Amino acid sequence: MGNTQHYAECIEECLKCAQACNQCYDACLNEEDVAMMRDCIRTDRECADLCFFAAQAMSTNSAYAADICRICAEACEACGRECEKHAHAHCKRCAEACFRCAEACRRMVAQAV
Amino acid sequence: MGNTQHYAECIEECLKCAQACNQCYDACLNEEDVAMMRDCIRTDRECADLCFFAAQAMSTNSAYAADICRICAEACEACGRECEKHAHAHCKRCAEACFRCAEACRRMVAQAV
Amino acid sequence: MGNTQHYAECIEECLKCAQACNQCYDACLNEEDVAMMRDCIRTDRECADLCFFAAQAMSTNSAYAADICRICAEACEACGRECEKHAHAHCKRCAEACFRCAEACRRMVAQAV
Amino acid sequence: MGNTQHYAECIEECLKCAQACNQCYDACLNEEDVAMMRDCIRTDRECADLCFFAAQAMSTNSAYAADICRICAEACEACGRECEKHAHAHCKRCAEACFRCAEACRRMVAQAV
């Protein structure tokens, strides 16, 4: 059984990643080449939603926090891999935040076992 | 029309406040005097949910970001006033985060007009 | 002060609308003419998120339920007007759900005063 | 890979369960014996949040829908077992909705494999 202090680093990365994903989502929808960004738009929303949900689960000390972080790590990894294909600055920033968050989630899950 | 950079400070306070509220919620449910904490539990959840929702609206550059922050400011104010009635350390920390966030939301709304 | 029974019809419409918006969002991202759908994608997510948030506020009997439904009505109206511009079946279905939900939210707000 | 039509029954049960949990949460916070209801309050919020999140994942056709439903089934089961300990009508209604939703989630997961 973890406690919320224990989760501090992972919460921090989830919240940064959610913001980067949402900013990338907004920027992608404004890009001229929006057709090329369709997968990025989708993974951005999916990842942002999971990151906020994981942060909420950790900060309420939910019994499902580790299970949610396990899914969040996958979503971050997938979003990061999609974002790094694109040259836009918002995609590069987002990919970086995603990979950092994926790692923080995996560390959190490993400690929770 | 704002942009997400413009919102940075308000997003930051919303995310800190959401965490403080969720930690206070979790701690209140574990207190011996839980009957005294029932209003605090309710306002904690309400405020945390609004803070995350406001942060999401700002980071996606939603057309409703200012409207949501206006409600968020009220919820923060109400939660802060409830929390400051109690001597528990988690309530004191939460009240402080709530009042700071209420102010940040009001500033954001004033700039958005 | 309402109670959750009082909100039943509005909750129902919000949940139907959230689903229609999310299905339209998913389908728009798969359309060949995704560039034409960019505003629709944006309003779909915005409206779905607000509808779920409004349903949550009503079902928890939140003090901010009416305030949130007021914003939700605007988001539904805007999403409906965007969706009705497009010939896709998912857009037509979504527009219909949006206009019904906007009306239900306005009725809820009128009763809450 | 499912599609959103395929998910219709599970979405329906998740949304009913989320409402029952939120109404039980609200009612528990108003009970005289709130100290006895503390676990119920906690599982109600946890389960409601997961049910809405699962419904959102299914209606956007998320790649993580089945993973989220697997956690949702556990949260529903746990909330149902807590709620059925109590004689309050809102707890009995909530337990019933939880067990139905747990089953719907398990069926959804089995079909998604």
PDB file of C-alpha atoms in Angstrom, chain B residues 21-22 25-39 41-46 48-49, chain D residues 21-22 25-39 41-46 48-49:
ATOM      1  CA  CYS B  21      -7.743  18.630  -2.221  1.00  0.00           C
ATOM      2  CA  ASN B  22      -7.390  14.965  -3.128  1.00  0.00           C
ATOM      3  CA  TYR B  25     -10.080  14.037   0.877  1.00  0.00           C
ATOM      4  CA  ASP B  26      -8.113  10.825   1.431  1.00  0.00           C
ATOM      5  CA  ALA B  27      -6.905  11.955   4.871  1.00  0.00           C
ATOM      6  CA  CYS B  28     -10.376  13.158   5.966  1.00  0.00           C
ATOM      7  CA  LEU B  29     -11.846   9.735   5.166  1.00  0.00           C
ATOM      8  CA  ASN B  30      -9.236   8.227   7.508  1.00  0.00           C
ATOM      9  CA  GLU B  31      -9.851  10.670  10.397  1.00  0.00           C
ATOM     10  CA  GLU B  32     -11.496   9.391  13.573  1.00  0.00           C
ATOM     11  CA  ASP B  33     -13.859  12.372  13.606  1.00  0.00           C
ATOM     12  CA  VAL B  34     -15.087  11.670  10.058  1.00  0.00           C
ATOM     13  CA  ALA B  35     -18.563  12.997  10.947  1.00  0.00           C
ATOM     14  CA  MET B  36     -17.056  16.458  11.427  1.00  0.00           C
ATOM     15  CA  MET B  37     -15.287  16.185   8.084  1.00  0.00           C
ATOM     16  CA  ARG B  38     -18.287  15.409   5.863  1.00  0.00           C
ATOM     17  CA  ASP B  39     -18.491  18.885   4.322  1.00  0.00           C
ATOM     18  CA  ILE B  41     -14.827  15.566   2.030  1.00  0.00           C
ATOM     19  CA  ARG B  42     -17.545  16.867  -0.280  1.00  0.00           C
ATOM     20  CA  THR B  43     -15.882  20.185  -1.088  1.00  0.00           C
ATOM     21  CA  ASP B  44     -12.493  18.468  -1.511  1.00  0.00           C
ATOM     22  CA  ARG B  45     -13.791  16.191  -4.270  1.00  0.00           C
ATOM     23  CA  GLU B  46     -15.811  18.960  -5.918  1.00  0.00           C
ATOM     24  CA  ALA B  48     -10.316  18.720  -7.116  1.00  0.00           C
ATOM     25  CA  ASP B  49     -12.566  17.728 -10.019  1.00  0.00           C
TER      26      ASP B  49
ATOM     27  CA  CYS D  21     -22.358   5.312  -7.234  1.00  0.00           C
ATOM     28  CA  ASN D  22     -22.497   9.105  -7.297  1.00  0.00           C
ATOM     29  CA  TYR D  25     -21.803   8.907  -2.442  1.00  0.00           C
ATOM     30  CA  ASP D  26     -23.991  11.985  -2.020  1.00  0.00           C
ATOM     31  CA  ALA D  27     -26.483  10.138   0.197  1.00  0.00           C
ATOM     32  CA  CYS D  28     -23.748   8.526   2.347  1.00  0.00           C
ATOM     33  CA  LEU D  29     -22.266  11.954   3.084  1.00  0.00           C
ATOM     34  CA  ASN D  30     -25.697  12.994   4.386  1.00  0.00           C
ATOM     35  CA  GLU D  31     -26.226   9.907   6.592  1.00  0.00           C
ATOM     36  CA  GLU D  32     -26.177  10.288  10.367  1.00  0.00           C
ATOM     37  CA  ASP D  33     -23.887   7.267  10.690  1.00  0.00           C
ATOM     38  CA  VAL D  34     -21.313   8.732   8.285  1.00  0.00           C
ATOM     39  CA  ALA D  35     -18.468   7.040  10.207  1.00  0.00           C
ATOM     40  CA  MET D  36     -19.862   3.648   9.168  1.00  0.00           C
ATOM     41  CA  MET D  37     -20.052   4.803   5.567  1.00  0.00           C
ATOM     42  CA  ARG D  38     -16.445   5.914   5.087  1.00  0.00           C
ATOM     43  CA  ASP D  39     -15.398   2.918   2.985  1.00  0.00           C
ATOM     44  CA  ILE D  41     -17.919   6.878   0.222  1.00  0.00           C
ATOM     45  CA  ARG D  42     -14.425   6.016  -0.947  1.00  0.00           C
ATOM     46  CA  THR D  43     -15.408   3.078  -3.162  1.00  0.00           C
ATOM     47  CA  ASP D  44     -18.374   5.033  -4.568  1.00  0.00           C
ATOM     48  CA  ARG D  45     -16.151   7.827  -5.878  1.00  0.00           C
ATOM     49  CA  GLU D  46     -13.488   5.442  -7.121  1.00  0.00           C
ATOM     50  CA  ALA D  48     -17.954   6.252 -10.436  1.00  0.00           C
ATOM     51  CA  ASP D  49     -14.744   7.785 -11.778  1.00  0.00           C
TER      52      ASP D  49
END
